[in-house]
């Protein structure tokens, strides 16, 4: 199963590394990453593969939301089908 992780927050060193590290600990494979910094704000969309994850997507999503709050970031994890449905015109 594929999932999308989105991150938004004030830019600082190590955001991508921190998210990638949490994916690694949960055995989640990162397939693709798109990131940009606009006027000091970091935004990232990460495509991931949960097929071998050691956490359910709902548990990981809750964990990452709290992980983000501790770092003044908004982090969302959602099934790719939901993400795709939200972004269809």
GROMACS .gro file of N, CA, C and O in nm, residues 6-89:
model
  336
    6UNK      N    1   0.283   1.455   0.401
    6UNK     CA    2   0.304   1.597   0.371
    6UNK      C    3   0.356   1.665   0.497
    6UNK      O    4   0.317   1.631   0.609
    7UNK      N    5   0.445   1.762   0.476
    7UNK     CA    6   0.506   1.836   0.586
    7UNK      C    7   0.507   1.984   0.550
    7UNK      O    8   0.547   2.021   0.438
    8UNK      N    9   0.466   2.067   0.644
    8UNK     CA   10   0.470   2.213   0.626
    8UNK      C   11   0.521   2.274   0.755
    8UNK      O   12   0.479   2.234   0.864
    9UNK      N   13   0.609   2.371   0.742
    9UNK     CA   14   0.658   2.442   0.861
    9UNK      C   15   0.769   2.539   0.827
    9UNK      O   16   0.818   2.542   0.714
   10UNK      N   17   0.807   2.617   0.925
   10UNK     CA   18   0.917   2.711   0.907
   10UNK      C   19   1.044   2.631   0.880
   10UNK      O   20   1.073   2.534   0.948
   11UNK      N   21   1.120   2.674   0.780
   11UNK     CA   22   1.239   2.600   0.739
   11UNK      C   23   1.343   2.598   0.850
   11UNK      O   24   1.365   2.698   0.919
   12UNK      N   25   1.404   2.482   0.867
   12UNK     CA   26   1.518   2.465   0.957
   12UNK      C   27   1.596   2.342   0.914
   12UNK      O   28   1.545   2.257   0.839
   13UNK      N   29   1.716   2.333   0.958
   13UNK     CA   30   1.804   2.222   0.921
   13UNK      C   31   1.747   2.090   0.973
   13UNK      O   32   1.705   2.082   1.088
   14UNK      N   33   1.745   1.988   0.887
   14UNK     CA   34   1.717   1.852   0.930
   14UNK      C   35   1.574   1.804   0.920
   14UNK      O   36   1.545   1.692   0.963
   15UNK      N   37   1.483   1.882   0.863
   15UNK     CA   38   1.344   1.836   0.855
   15UNK      C   39   1.334   1.707   0.773
   15UNK      O   40   1.277   1.607   0.819
   16UNK      N   41   1.386   1.709   0.653
   16UNK     CA   42   1.378   1.591   0.566
   16UNK      C   43   1.446   1.472   0.633
   16UNK      O   44   1.392   1.360   0.632
   17UNK      N   45   1.562   1.493   0.693
   17UNK     CA   46   1.634   1.384   0.760
   17UNK      C   47   1.552   1.326   0.875
   17UNK      O   48   1.548   1.203   0.893
   18UNK      N   49   1.484   1.410   0.951
   18UNK     CA   50   1.403   1.363   1.064
   18UNK      C   51   1.287   1.277   1.016
   18UNK      O   52   1.259   1.171   1.074
   19UNK      N   53   1.220   1.321   0.910
   19UNK     CA   54   1.107   1.245   0.857
   19UNK      C   55   1.156   1.112   0.799
   19UNK      O   56   1.098   1.006   0.824
   20UNK      N   57   1.265   1.117   0.723
   20UNK     CA   58   1.321   0.995   0.665
   20UNK      C   59   1.364   0.897   0.775
   20UNK      O   60   1.344   0.775   0.761
   21UNK      N   61   1.419   0.948   0.883
   21UNK     CA   62   1.461   0.862   0.993
   21UNK      C   63   1.342   0.791   1.058
   21UNK      O   64   1.349   0.672   1.090
   22UNK      N   65   1.231   0.863   1.075
   22UNK     CA   66   1.112   0.800   1.132
   22UNK      C   67   1.054   0.695   1.038
   22UNK      O   68   1.008   0.590   1.083
   23UNK      N   69   1.061   0.721   0.908
   23UNK     CA   70   1.018   0.619   0.810
   23UNK      C   71   1.107   0.495   0.820
   23UNK      O   72   1.056   0.382   0.819
   24UNK      N   73   1.236   0.517   0.833
   24UNK     CA   74   1.329   0.405   0.844
   24UNK      C   75   1.299   0.321   0.967
   24UNK      O   76   1.292   0.199   0.959
   25UNK      N   77   1.273   0.386   1.080
   25UNK     CA   78   1.244   0.313   1.204
   25UNK      C   79   1.115   0.230   1.191
   25UNK      O   80   1.104   0.125   1.254
   26UNK      N   81   1.021   0.276   1.111
   26UNK     CA   82   0.895   0.204   1.090
   26UNK      C   83   0.900   0.111   0.969
   26UNK      O   84   0.799   0.053   0.931
   27UNK      N   85   1.018   0.097   0.907
   27UNK     CA   86   1.039   0.012   0.790
   27UNK      C   87   0.948   0.053   0.673
   27UNK      O   88   0.892  -0.031   0.603
   28UNK      N   89   0.934   0.184   0.655
   28UNK     CA   90   0.855   0.241   0.546
   28UNK      C   91   0.952   0.287   0.438
   28UNK      O   92   1.043   0.366   0.465
   29UNK      N   93   0.933   0.239   0.316
   29UNK     CA   94   1.021   0.274   0.205
   29UNK      C   95   0.978   0.406   0.142
   29UNK      O   96   0.860   0.425   0.111
   30UNK      N   97   1.072   0.497   0.124
   30UNK     CA   98   1.045   0.625   0.058
   30UNK      C   99   1.063   0.605  -0.092
   30UNK      O  100   1.170   0.565  -0.137
   31UNK      N  101   0.958   0.636  -0.168
   31UNK     CA  102   0.961   0.618  -0.312
   31UNK      C  103   0.999   0.744  -0.387
   31UNK      O  104   1.069   0.739  -0.488
   32UNK      N  105   0.952   0.859  -0.339
   32UNK     CA  106   0.977   0.986  -0.408
   32UNK      C  107   0.957   1.100  -0.309
   32UNK      O  108   0.875   1.089  -0.217
   33UNK      N  109   1.030   1.208  -0.330
   33UNK     CA  110   1.019   1.325  -0.244
   33UNK      C  111   1.021   1.450  -0.331
   33UNK      O  112   1.102   1.462  -0.422
   34UNK      N  113   0.931   1.542  -0.300
   34UNK     CA  114   0.930   1.673  -0.362
   34UNK      C  115   0.927   1.775  -0.249
   34UNK      O  116   0.841   1.766  -0.160
   35UNK      N  117   1.019   1.867  -0.251
   35UNK     CA  118   1.022   1.969  -0.146
   35UNK      C  119   1.058   2.104  -0.204
   35UNK      O  120   1.121   2.112  -0.309
   36UNK      N  121   1.015   2.206  -0.135
   36UNK     CA  122   1.050   2.342  -0.175
   36UNK      C  123   1.049   2.431  -0.052
   36UNK      O  124   0.988   2.397   0.050
   37UNK      N  125   1.115   2.542  -0.064
   37UNK     CA  126   1.114   2.644   0.041
   37UNK      C  127   1.068   2.773  -0.023
   37UNK      O  128   1.126   2.820  -0.120
   38UNK      N  129   0.960   2.829   0.031
   38UNK     CA  130   0.903   2.953  -0.020
   38UNK      C  131   0.897   3.052   0.095
   38UNK      O  132   0.830   3.025   0.196
   39UNK      N  133   0.968   3.163   0.081
   39UNK     CA  134   0.966   3.269   0.181
   39UNK      C  135   0.991   3.216   0.322
   39UNK      O  136   0.925   3.256   0.418
   40UNK      N  137   1.084   3.122   0.334
   40UNK     CA  138   1.121   3.069   0.464
   40UNK      C  139   1.036   2.954   0.515
   40UNK      O  140   1.059   2.904   0.625
   41UNK      N  141   0.938   2.909   0.435
   41UNK     CA  142   0.854   2.797   0.476
   41UNK      C  143   0.886   2.674   0.393
   41UNK      O  144   0.888   2.678   0.271
   42UNK      N  145   0.907   2.564   0.463
   42UNK     CA  146   0.939   2.435   0.405
   42UNK      C  147   0.810   2.360   0.374
   42UNK      O  148   0.721   2.353   0.460
   43UNK      N  149   0.798   2.307   0.254
   43UNK     CA  150   0.686   2.219   0.221
   43UNK      C  151   0.742   2.095   0.152
   43UNK      O  152   0.835   2.103   0.072
   44UNK      N  153   0.684   1.980   0.187
   44UNK     CA  154   0.733   1.855   0.130
   44UNK      C  155   0.616   1.759   0.108
   44UNK      O  156   0.525   1.752   0.190
   45UNK      N  157   0.623   1.687   0.000
   45UNK     CA  158   0.533   1.576  -0.027
   45UNK      C  159   0.619   1.454  -0.052
   45UNK      O  160   0.710   1.457  -0.134
   46UNK      N  161   0.592   1.348   0.022
   46UNK     CA  162   0.672   1.226   0.014
   46UNK      C  163   0.581   1.108  -0.017
   46UNK      O  164   0.482   1.086   0.052
   47UNK      N  165   0.614   1.034  -0.120
   47UNK     CA  166   0.542   0.912  -0.155
   47UNK      C  167   0.614   0.795  -0.088
   47UNK      O  168   0.737   0.784  -0.097
   48UNK      N  169   0.537   0.709  -0.020
   48UNK     CA  170   0.598   0.600   0.055
   48UNK      C  171   0.527   0.467   0.028
   48UNK      O  172   0.412   0.465  -0.016
   49UNK      N  173   0.596   0.360   0.059
   49UNK     CA  174   0.542   0.224   0.044
   49UNK      C  175   0.532   0.161   0.183
   49UNK      O  176   0.633   0.147   0.253
   50UNK      N  177   0.411   0.126   0.224
   50UNK     CA  178   0.386   0.068   0.357
   50UNK      C  179   0.379  -0.085   0.355
   50UNK      O  180   0.345  -0.146   0.456
   51UNK      N  181   0.411  -0.149   0.244
   51UNK     CA  182   0.394  -0.294   0.233
   51UNK      C  183   0.468  -0.372   0.342
   51UNK      O  184   0.419  -0.475   0.388
   52UNK      N  185   0.583  -0.325   0.386
   52UNK     CA  186   0.661  -0.395   0.488
   52UNK      C  187   0.671  -0.317   0.619
   52UNK      O  188   0.756  -0.346   0.703
   53UNK      N  189   0.583  -0.219   0.635
   53UNK     CA  190   0.588  -0.134   0.755
   53UNK      C  191   0.559  -0.216   0.880
   53UNK      O  192   0.482  -0.312   0.878
   54UNK      N  193   0.622  -0.175   0.991
   54UNK     CA  194   0.597  -0.244   1.117
   54UNK      C  195   0.494  -0.169   1.202
   54UNK      O  196   0.474  -0.202   1.319
   55UNK      N  197   0.428  -0.070   1.142
   55UNK     CA  198   0.319   0.004   1.206
   55UNK      C  199   0.204   0.016   1.107
   55UNK      O  200   0.227   0.031   0.988
   56UNK      N  201   0.082   0.015   1.159
   56UNK     CA  202  -0.035   0.042   1.074
   56UNK      C  203  -0.032   0.189   1.035
   56UNK      O  204   0.019   0.274   1.109
   57UNK      N  205  -0.090   0.220   0.919
   57UNK     CA  206  -0.087   0.358   0.871
   57UNK      C  207  -0.153   0.454   0.971
   57UNK      O  208  -0.103   0.564   0.994
   58UNK      N  209  -0.262   0.413   1.034
   58UNK     CA  210  -0.331   0.500   1.130
   58UNK      C  211  -0.241   0.530   1.251
   58UNK      O  212  -0.235   0.644   1.299
   59UNK      N  213  -0.170   0.429   1.298
   59UNK     CA  214  -0.080   0.448   1.412
   59UNK      C  215   0.037   0.538   1.374
   59UNK      O  216   0.077   0.626   1.451
   60UNK      N  217   0.093   0.515   1.256
   60UNK     CA  218   0.204   0.597   1.211
   60UNK      C  219   0.159   0.741   1.189
   60UNK      O  220   0.230   0.835   1.223
   61UNK      N  221   0.039   0.759   1.133
   61UNK     CA  222  -0.014   0.894   1.109
   61UNK      C  223  -0.029   0.970   1.241
   61UNK      O  224   0.009   1.087   1.250
   62UNK      N  225  -0.083   0.905   1.342
   62UNK     CA  226  -0.098   0.969   1.473
   62UNK      C  227   0.038   1.002   1.535
   62UNK      O  228   0.059   1.111   1.588
   63UNK      N  229   0.130   0.907   1.526
   63UNK     CA  230   0.265   0.929   1.577
   63UNK      C  231   0.331   1.049   1.509
   63UNK      O  232   0.388   1.136   1.574
   64UNK      N  233   0.321   1.054   1.375
   64UNK     CA  234   0.386   1.162   1.301
   64UNK      C  235   0.320   1.297   1.325
   64UNK      O  236   0.388   1.401   1.325
   65UNK      N  237   0.189   1.299   1.347
   65UNK     CA  238   0.122   1.425   1.380
   65UNK      C  239   0.179   1.481   1.510
   65UNK      O  240   0.211   1.600   1.518
   66UNK      N  241   0.196   1.396   1.610
   66UNK     CA  242   0.253   1.438   1.738
   66UNK      C  243   0.402   1.474   1.724
   66UNK      O  244   0.449   1.572   1.783
   67UNK      N  245   0.473   1.396   1.645
   67UNK     CA  246   0.615   1.422   1.616
   67UNK      C  247   0.628   1.562   1.556
   67UNK      O  248   0.717   1.639   1.592
   68UNK      N  249   0.539   1.596   1.464
   68UNK     CA  250   0.541   1.727   1.400
   68UNK      C  251   0.510   1.839   1.498
   68UNK      O  252   0.576   1.943   1.498
   69UNK      N  253   0.409   1.819   1.581
   69UNK     CA  254   0.372   1.922   1.679
   69UNK      C  255   0.488   1.958   1.770
   69UNK      O  256   0.509   2.075   1.802
   70UNK      N  257   0.566   1.857   1.810
   70UNK     CA  258   0.683   1.880   1.896
   70UNK      C  259   0.789   1.964   1.826
   70UNK      O  260   0.872   2.026   1.892
   71UNK      N  261   0.784   1.968   1.692
   71UNK     CA  262   0.885   2.039   1.614
   71UNK      C  263   0.826   2.159   1.538
   71UNK      O  264   0.888   2.211   1.447
   72UNK      N  265   0.706   2.198   1.574
   72UNK     CA  266   0.636   2.309   1.508
   72UNK      C  267   0.618   2.285   1.358
   72UNK      O  268   0.633   2.376   1.277
   73UNK      N  269   0.584   2.161   1.324
   73UNK     CA  270   0.556   2.122   1.186
   73UNK      C  271   0.417   2.062   1.178
   73UNK      O  272   0.369   2.002   1.275
   74UNK      N  273   0.354   2.075   1.063
   74UNK     CA  274   0.227   2.006   1.037
   74UNK      C  275   0.260   1.887   0.948
   74UNK      O  276   0.305   1.906   0.835
   75UNK      N  277   0.242   1.767   1.002
   75UNK     CA  278   0.272   1.645   0.928
   75UNK      C  279   0.145   1.563   0.916
   75UNK      O  280   0.079   1.535   1.016
   76UNK      N  281   0.112   1.526   0.794
   76UNK     CA  282  -0.005   1.442   0.767
   76UNK      C  283   0.039   1.319   0.690
   76UNK      O  284   0.123   1.328   0.598
   77UNK      N  285  -0.018   1.205   0.726
   77UNK     CA  286   0.009   1.079   0.656
   77UNK      C  287  -0.127   1.024   0.613
   77UNK      O  288  -0.218   1.011   0.695
   78UNK      N  289  -0.141   0.997   0.483
   78UNK     CA  290  -0.269   0.943   0.436
   78UNK      C  291  -0.248   0.843   0.323
   78UNK      O  292  -0.149   0.851   0.248
   79UNK      N  293  -0.341   0.751   0.314
   79UNK     CA  294  -0.340   0.652   0.206
   79UNK      C  295  -0.340   0.727   0.072
   79UNK      O  296  -0.408   0.828   0.057
   80UNK      N  297  -0.265   0.679  -0.024
   80UNK     CA  298  -0.254   0.748  -0.152
   80UNK      C  299  -0.388   0.765  -0.222
   80UNK      O  300  -0.413   0.866  -0.286
   81UNK      N  301  -0.479   0.669  -0.207
   81UNK     CA  302  -0.611   0.682  -0.271
   81UNK      C  303  -0.688   0.802  -0.216
   81UNK      O  304  -0.755   0.873  -0.291
   82UNK      N  305  -0.678   0.827  -0.087
   82UNK     CA  306  -0.743   0.944  -0.026
   82UNK      C  307  -0.679   1.071  -0.077
   82UNK      O  308  -0.747   1.167  -0.116
   83UNK      N  309  -0.546   1.074  -0.079
   83UNK     CA  310  -0.474   1.191  -0.129
   83UNK      C  311  -0.513   1.220  -0.274
   83UNK      O  312  -0.543   1.334  -0.309
   84UNK      N  313  -0.516   1.116  -0.356
   84UNK     CA  314  -0.553   1.133  -0.497
   84UNK      C  315  -0.695   1.187  -0.511
   84UNK      O  316  -0.720   1.278  -0.593
   85UNK      N  317  -0.787   1.136  -0.432
   85UNK     CA  318  -0.927   1.182  -0.438
   85UNK      C  319  -0.939   1.328  -0.396
   85UNK      O  320  -1.017   1.403  -0.454
   86UNK      N  321  -0.861   1.368  -0.299
   86UNK     CA  322  -0.865   1.506  -0.251
   86UNK      C  323  -0.812   1.605  -0.354
   86UNK      O  324  -0.847   1.723  -0.352
   87UNK      N  325  -0.726   1.559  -0.442
   87UNK     CA  326  -0.657   1.649  -0.535
   87UNK      C  327  -0.698   1.633  -0.681
   87UNK      O  328  -0.629   1.679  -0.770
   88UNK      N  329  -0.811   1.568  -0.705
   88UNK     CA  330  -0.864   1.558  -0.841
   88UNK      C  331  -0.949   1.679  -0.870
   88UNK      O  332  -1.023   1.726  -0.785
   89UNK      N  333  -0.937   1.727  -0.993
   89UNK     CA  334  -1.016   1.844  -1.033
   89UNK      C  335  -1.146   1.799  -1.095
   89UNK      O  336  -1.156   1.706  -1.166
   0.00000   0.00000   0.00000
